[in-house]
One Martini backbone bead per residue (centre of mass of N, CA, C, O) as a GRO file, in nm:
protein
  194
    1MET     BB    1   0.445   0.910  -1.351
    2THR     BB    2   0.643   1.086  -1.165
    3GLU     BB    3   0.743   1.197  -0.863
    4SER     BB    4   0.759   1.494  -0.958
    5GLN     BB    5   0.454   1.483  -1.056
    6ASN     BB    6   0.400   1.285  -0.784
    7PRO     BB    7   0.457   1.347  -0.449
    8GLN     BB    8   0.258   1.107  -0.329
    9VAL     BB    9   0.483   0.921  -0.460
   10ARG     BB   10   0.710   0.671  -0.371
   11GLN     BB   11   1.029   0.591  -0.469
   12LEU     BB   12   1.204   0.314  -0.464
   13ASP     BB   13   1.513   0.237  -0.322
   14ALA     BB   14   1.764   0.080  -0.177
   15ARG     BB   15   1.750   0.239   0.089
   16SER     BB   16   1.437   0.252   0.142
   17LEU     BB   17   1.386  -0.051   0.129
   18ARG     BB   18   1.543  -0.125   0.388
   19GLY     BB   19   1.341   0.050   0.571
   20LEU     BB   20   1.065  -0.124   0.478
   21ALA     BB   21   1.155  -0.438   0.477
   22HIS     BB   22   0.906  -0.492   0.704
   23PRO     BB   23   0.620  -0.603   0.819
   24LEU     BB   24   0.558  -0.384   1.039
   25ARG     BB   25   0.626  -0.134   0.872
   26MET     BB   26   0.415  -0.185   0.653
   27GLN     BB   27   0.171  -0.178   0.847
   28LEU     BB   28   0.215   0.104   0.959
   29LEU     BB   29   0.202   0.257   0.694
   30ASP     BB   30  -0.081   0.166   0.613
   31ALA     BB   31  -0.227   0.274   0.864
   32LEU     BB   32  -0.153   0.574   0.799
   33ARG     BB   33  -0.252   0.596   0.504
   34PHE     BB   34  -0.563   0.480   0.573
   35GLY     BB   35  -0.611   0.610   0.890
   36GLY     BB   36  -0.410   0.805   0.975
   37PRO     BB   37  -0.316   0.951   1.233
   38ALA     BB   38  -0.094   0.824   1.503
   39THR     BB   39   0.003   0.639   1.763
   40ALA     BB   40   0.188   0.391   1.888
   41SER     BB   41  -0.039   0.282   2.073
   42GLN     BB   42  -0.264   0.264   1.864
   43LEU     BB   43  -0.108   0.077   1.670
   44ALA     BB   44  -0.060  -0.153   1.867
   45ALA     BB   45  -0.358  -0.222   1.913
   46LYS     BB   46  -0.432  -0.271   1.611
   47LEU     BB   47  -0.171  -0.490   1.563
   48GLY     BB   48  -0.075  -0.653   1.820
   49GLU     BB   49   0.147  -0.478   1.966
   50SER     BB   50   0.395  -0.317   2.097
   51SER     BB   51   0.484   0.005   2.168
   52GLY     BB   52   0.788  -0.039   2.139
   53ALA     BB   53   0.782  -0.153   1.850
   54THR     BB   54   0.630   0.076   1.709
   55SER     BB   55   0.819   0.303   1.791
   56TYR     BB   56   1.075   0.198   1.657
   57HIS     BB   57   0.959   0.166   1.362
   58LEU     BB   58   0.876   0.461   1.327
   59ARG     BB   59   1.160   0.578   1.350
   60GLN     BB   60   1.267   0.426   1.104
   61LEU     BB   61   1.070   0.545   0.899
   62ALA     BB   62   1.169   0.837   0.945
   63VAL     BB   63   1.463   0.804   0.848
   64TYR     BB   64   1.335   0.719   0.546
   65GLY     BB   65   1.066   0.913   0.493
   66PHE     BB   66   0.765   0.779   0.555
   67VAL     BB   67   0.752   0.944   0.825
   68GLU     BB   68   0.596   1.187   1.053
   69ASP     BB   69   0.518   1.426   1.234
   70ALA     BB   70   0.193   1.530   1.405
   71PRO     BB   71   0.164   1.810   1.587
   72GLU     BB   72  -0.145   1.884   1.548
   73ARG     BB   73  -0.227   1.622   1.741
   74GLY     BB   74  -0.073   1.679   1.985
   75LYS     BB   75  -0.058   1.614   2.350
   76GLY     BB   76   0.199   1.686   2.495
   77ARG     BB   77   0.373   1.375   2.488
   78GLU     BB   78   0.221   1.304   2.244
   79ARG     BB   79   0.300   1.106   1.953
   80TRP     BB   80   0.244   1.179   1.624
   81TRP     BB   81   0.174   1.015   1.311
   82LYS     BB   82   0.260   1.035   0.952
   83ALA     BB   83   0.236   1.010   0.630
   84THR     BB   84   0.420   1.131   0.338
   85HIS     BB   85   0.264   0.924   0.150
   86HIS     BB   86   0.017   0.753  -0.059
   87GLY     BB   87   0.253   0.601  -0.221
   88ILE     BB   88   0.420   0.326  -0.401
   89ARG     BB   89   0.708   0.267  -0.606
   90PHE     BB   90   0.829  -0.005  -0.782
   91ASP     BB   91   1.151  -0.120  -0.883
   92ASP     BB   92   1.259  -0.385  -1.069
   93ALA     BB   93   1.574  -0.338  -1.034
   94LEU     BB   94   1.589  -0.448  -0.737
   95LEU     BB   95   1.588  -0.761  -0.828
   96THR     BB   96   1.895  -0.699  -0.986
   97ASP     BB   97   2.081  -0.618  -0.790
   98SER     BB   98   2.412  -0.651  -0.684
   99ASP     BB   99   2.285  -0.664  -0.403
  100PRO     BB  100   2.162  -0.915  -0.207
  101ALA     BB  101   2.010  -0.738   0.005
  102VAL     BB  102   1.826  -0.598  -0.198
  103ARG     BB  103   1.697  -0.846  -0.323
  104GLY     BB  104   1.580  -0.951  -0.054
  105ALA     BB  105   1.408  -0.700   0.011
  106ALA     BB  106   1.238  -0.710  -0.247
  107ASP     BB  107   1.116  -0.987  -0.199
  108LEU     BB  108   0.988  -0.930   0.073
  109TYR     BB  109   0.811  -0.698  -0.012
  110LEU     BB  110   0.639  -0.847  -0.228
  111HIS     BB  111   0.531  -1.070  -0.038
  112GLU     BB  112   0.394  -0.874   0.160
  113VAL     BB  113   0.200  -0.750  -0.041
  114ALA     BB  114   0.056  -1.014  -0.116
  115THR     BB  115  -0.040  -1.079   0.171
  116THR     BB  116  -0.204  -0.823   0.215
  117GLN     BB  117  -0.399  -0.860  -0.023
  118THR     BB  118  -0.513  -1.129   0.074
  119ARG     BB  119  -0.614  -1.024   0.348
  120ASP     BB  120  -0.809  -0.812   0.243
  121LEU     BB  121  -0.995  -1.006   0.089
  122SER     BB  122  -1.058  -1.198   0.324
  123THR     BB  123  -1.186  -0.984   0.503
  124TRP     BB  124  -1.415  -0.913   0.316
  125LEU     BB  125  -1.541  -1.197   0.295
  126GLY     BB  126  -1.590  -1.216   0.614
  127ASN     BB  127  -1.750  -0.903   0.621
  128ARG     BB  128  -1.975  -0.842   0.400
  129ASP     BB  129  -2.241  -0.868   0.583
  130SER     BB  130  -2.175  -0.582   0.741
  131TRP     BB  131  -2.259  -0.443   0.492
  132PRO     BB  132  -2.420  -0.266   0.296
  133GLU     BB  133  -2.587  -0.354   0.017
  134GLU     BB  134  -2.448  -0.155  -0.186
  135TRP     BB  135  -2.165  -0.298  -0.131
  136SER     BB  136  -2.250  -0.602  -0.199
  137ARG     BB  137  -2.292  -0.522  -0.524
  138VAL     BB  138  -1.974  -0.385  -0.600
  139TRP     BB  139  -1.790  -0.606  -0.596
  140ASP     BB  140  -1.465  -0.772  -0.689
  141MET     BB  141  -1.362  -1.113  -0.825
  142SER     BB  142  -1.151  -1.138  -1.087
  143SER     BB  143  -1.052  -1.313  -1.391
  144ALA     BB  144  -0.796  -1.327  -1.653
  145THR     BB  145  -0.695  -1.496  -1.959
  146LEU     BB  146  -0.429  -1.404  -2.171
  147ARG     BB  147  -0.271  -1.359  -2.488
  148LEU     BB  148   0.051  -1.208  -2.443
  149THR     BB  149   0.280  -0.982  -2.464
  150PRO     BB  150   0.486  -0.782  -2.300
  151GLU     BB  151   0.382  -0.523  -2.441
  152LEU     BB  152   0.077  -0.569  -2.393
  153THR     BB  153   0.096  -0.588  -2.088
  154GLN     BB  154   0.205  -0.305  -2.041
  155GLU     BB  155  -0.032  -0.158  -2.170
  156LEU     BB  156  -0.251  -0.266  -1.980
  157VAL     BB  157  -0.133  -0.161  -1.715
  158GLU     BB  158  -0.130   0.140  -1.793
  159LYS     BB  159  -0.440   0.158  -1.844
  160MET     BB  160  -0.531   0.078  -1.562
  161HIS     BB  161  -0.386   0.309  -1.413
  162ALA     BB  162  -0.520   0.540  -1.567
  163LEU     BB  163  -0.806   0.477  -1.480
  164VAL     BB  164  -0.765   0.508  -1.178
  165ASP     BB  165  -0.668   0.805  -1.192
  166THR     BB  166  -0.947   0.922  -1.279
  167TYR     BB  167  -1.072   0.858  -0.986
  168ARG     BB  168  -0.906   1.047  -0.813
  169ASP     BB  169  -1.041   1.311  -0.931
  170ARG     BB  170  -1.347   1.192  -0.836
  171ALA     BB  171  -1.328   1.186  -0.552
  172ALA     BB  172  -1.473   1.177  -0.262
  173SER     BB  173  -1.538   1.304   0.017
  174GLU     BB  174  -1.560   1.227   0.353
  175ASP     BB  175  -1.852   1.383   0.368
  176THR     BB  176  -1.975   1.190   0.181
  177PRO     BB  177  -2.225   0.999   0.160
  178GLY     BB  178  -2.113   0.659   0.137
  179THR     BB  179  -1.815   0.684   0.185
  180GLU     BB  180  -1.530   0.482   0.096
  181GLN     BB  181  -1.274   0.286   0.101
  182VAL     BB  182  -1.121   0.151  -0.199
  183ARG     BB  183  -0.979  -0.149  -0.289
  184LEU     BB  184  -0.722  -0.210  -0.533
  185HIS     BB  185  -0.620  -0.493  -0.726
  186THR     BB  186  -0.341  -0.572  -0.934
  187HIS     BB  187  -0.265  -0.845  -1.165
  188ALA     BB  188   0.028  -0.931  -1.372
  189PHE     BB  189   0.104  -1.262  -1.501
  190PRO     BB  190   0.258  -1.534  -1.589
  191ILE     BB  191   0.166  -1.866  -1.707
  192ARG     BB  192   0.161  -2.208  -1.689
  193THR     BB  193  -0.001  -2.492  -1.874
  194ASP     BB  194   0.190  -2.768  -1.808
   0.00000   0.00000   0.00000
């Protein structure tokens, strides 16, 4: 599905990647995407940063179109921010761009995504006892190693994404009892066995 087919997913290009490839900006964007609108002060408290830093980086994210004002939330001088998209699509061509700054930003972005995913899983493992039993029975941390060609790997990745998309359509509303945000991470990469 292209961005024009799904306007809720932002396709990264060289310009927007430069605006996002910063650890705090990525954390701020995730906080807004998954936690909803917030002020710079609220985000600073949540992320353990100064409100000056969060305010600056939110303005930078706005320049690149990742966040925007949420005036329906503001009272007086309080400035609320919200994410403009629900997801981001990374283009592998950024890793081979002719500009070394773009390649560096792409590498930083991917490493920060991997760090965030590891932190998410680690947080779940550390806090799983605080969740109701029904959630403690349905989590998953599995791996599989298959012998595949690049073409079969691409087919598998596309089918996994298509399956996840079918659950987007079935998602329960926030008002449905027992509903929580569920984070899914998928990784598919070759490994050497020697």
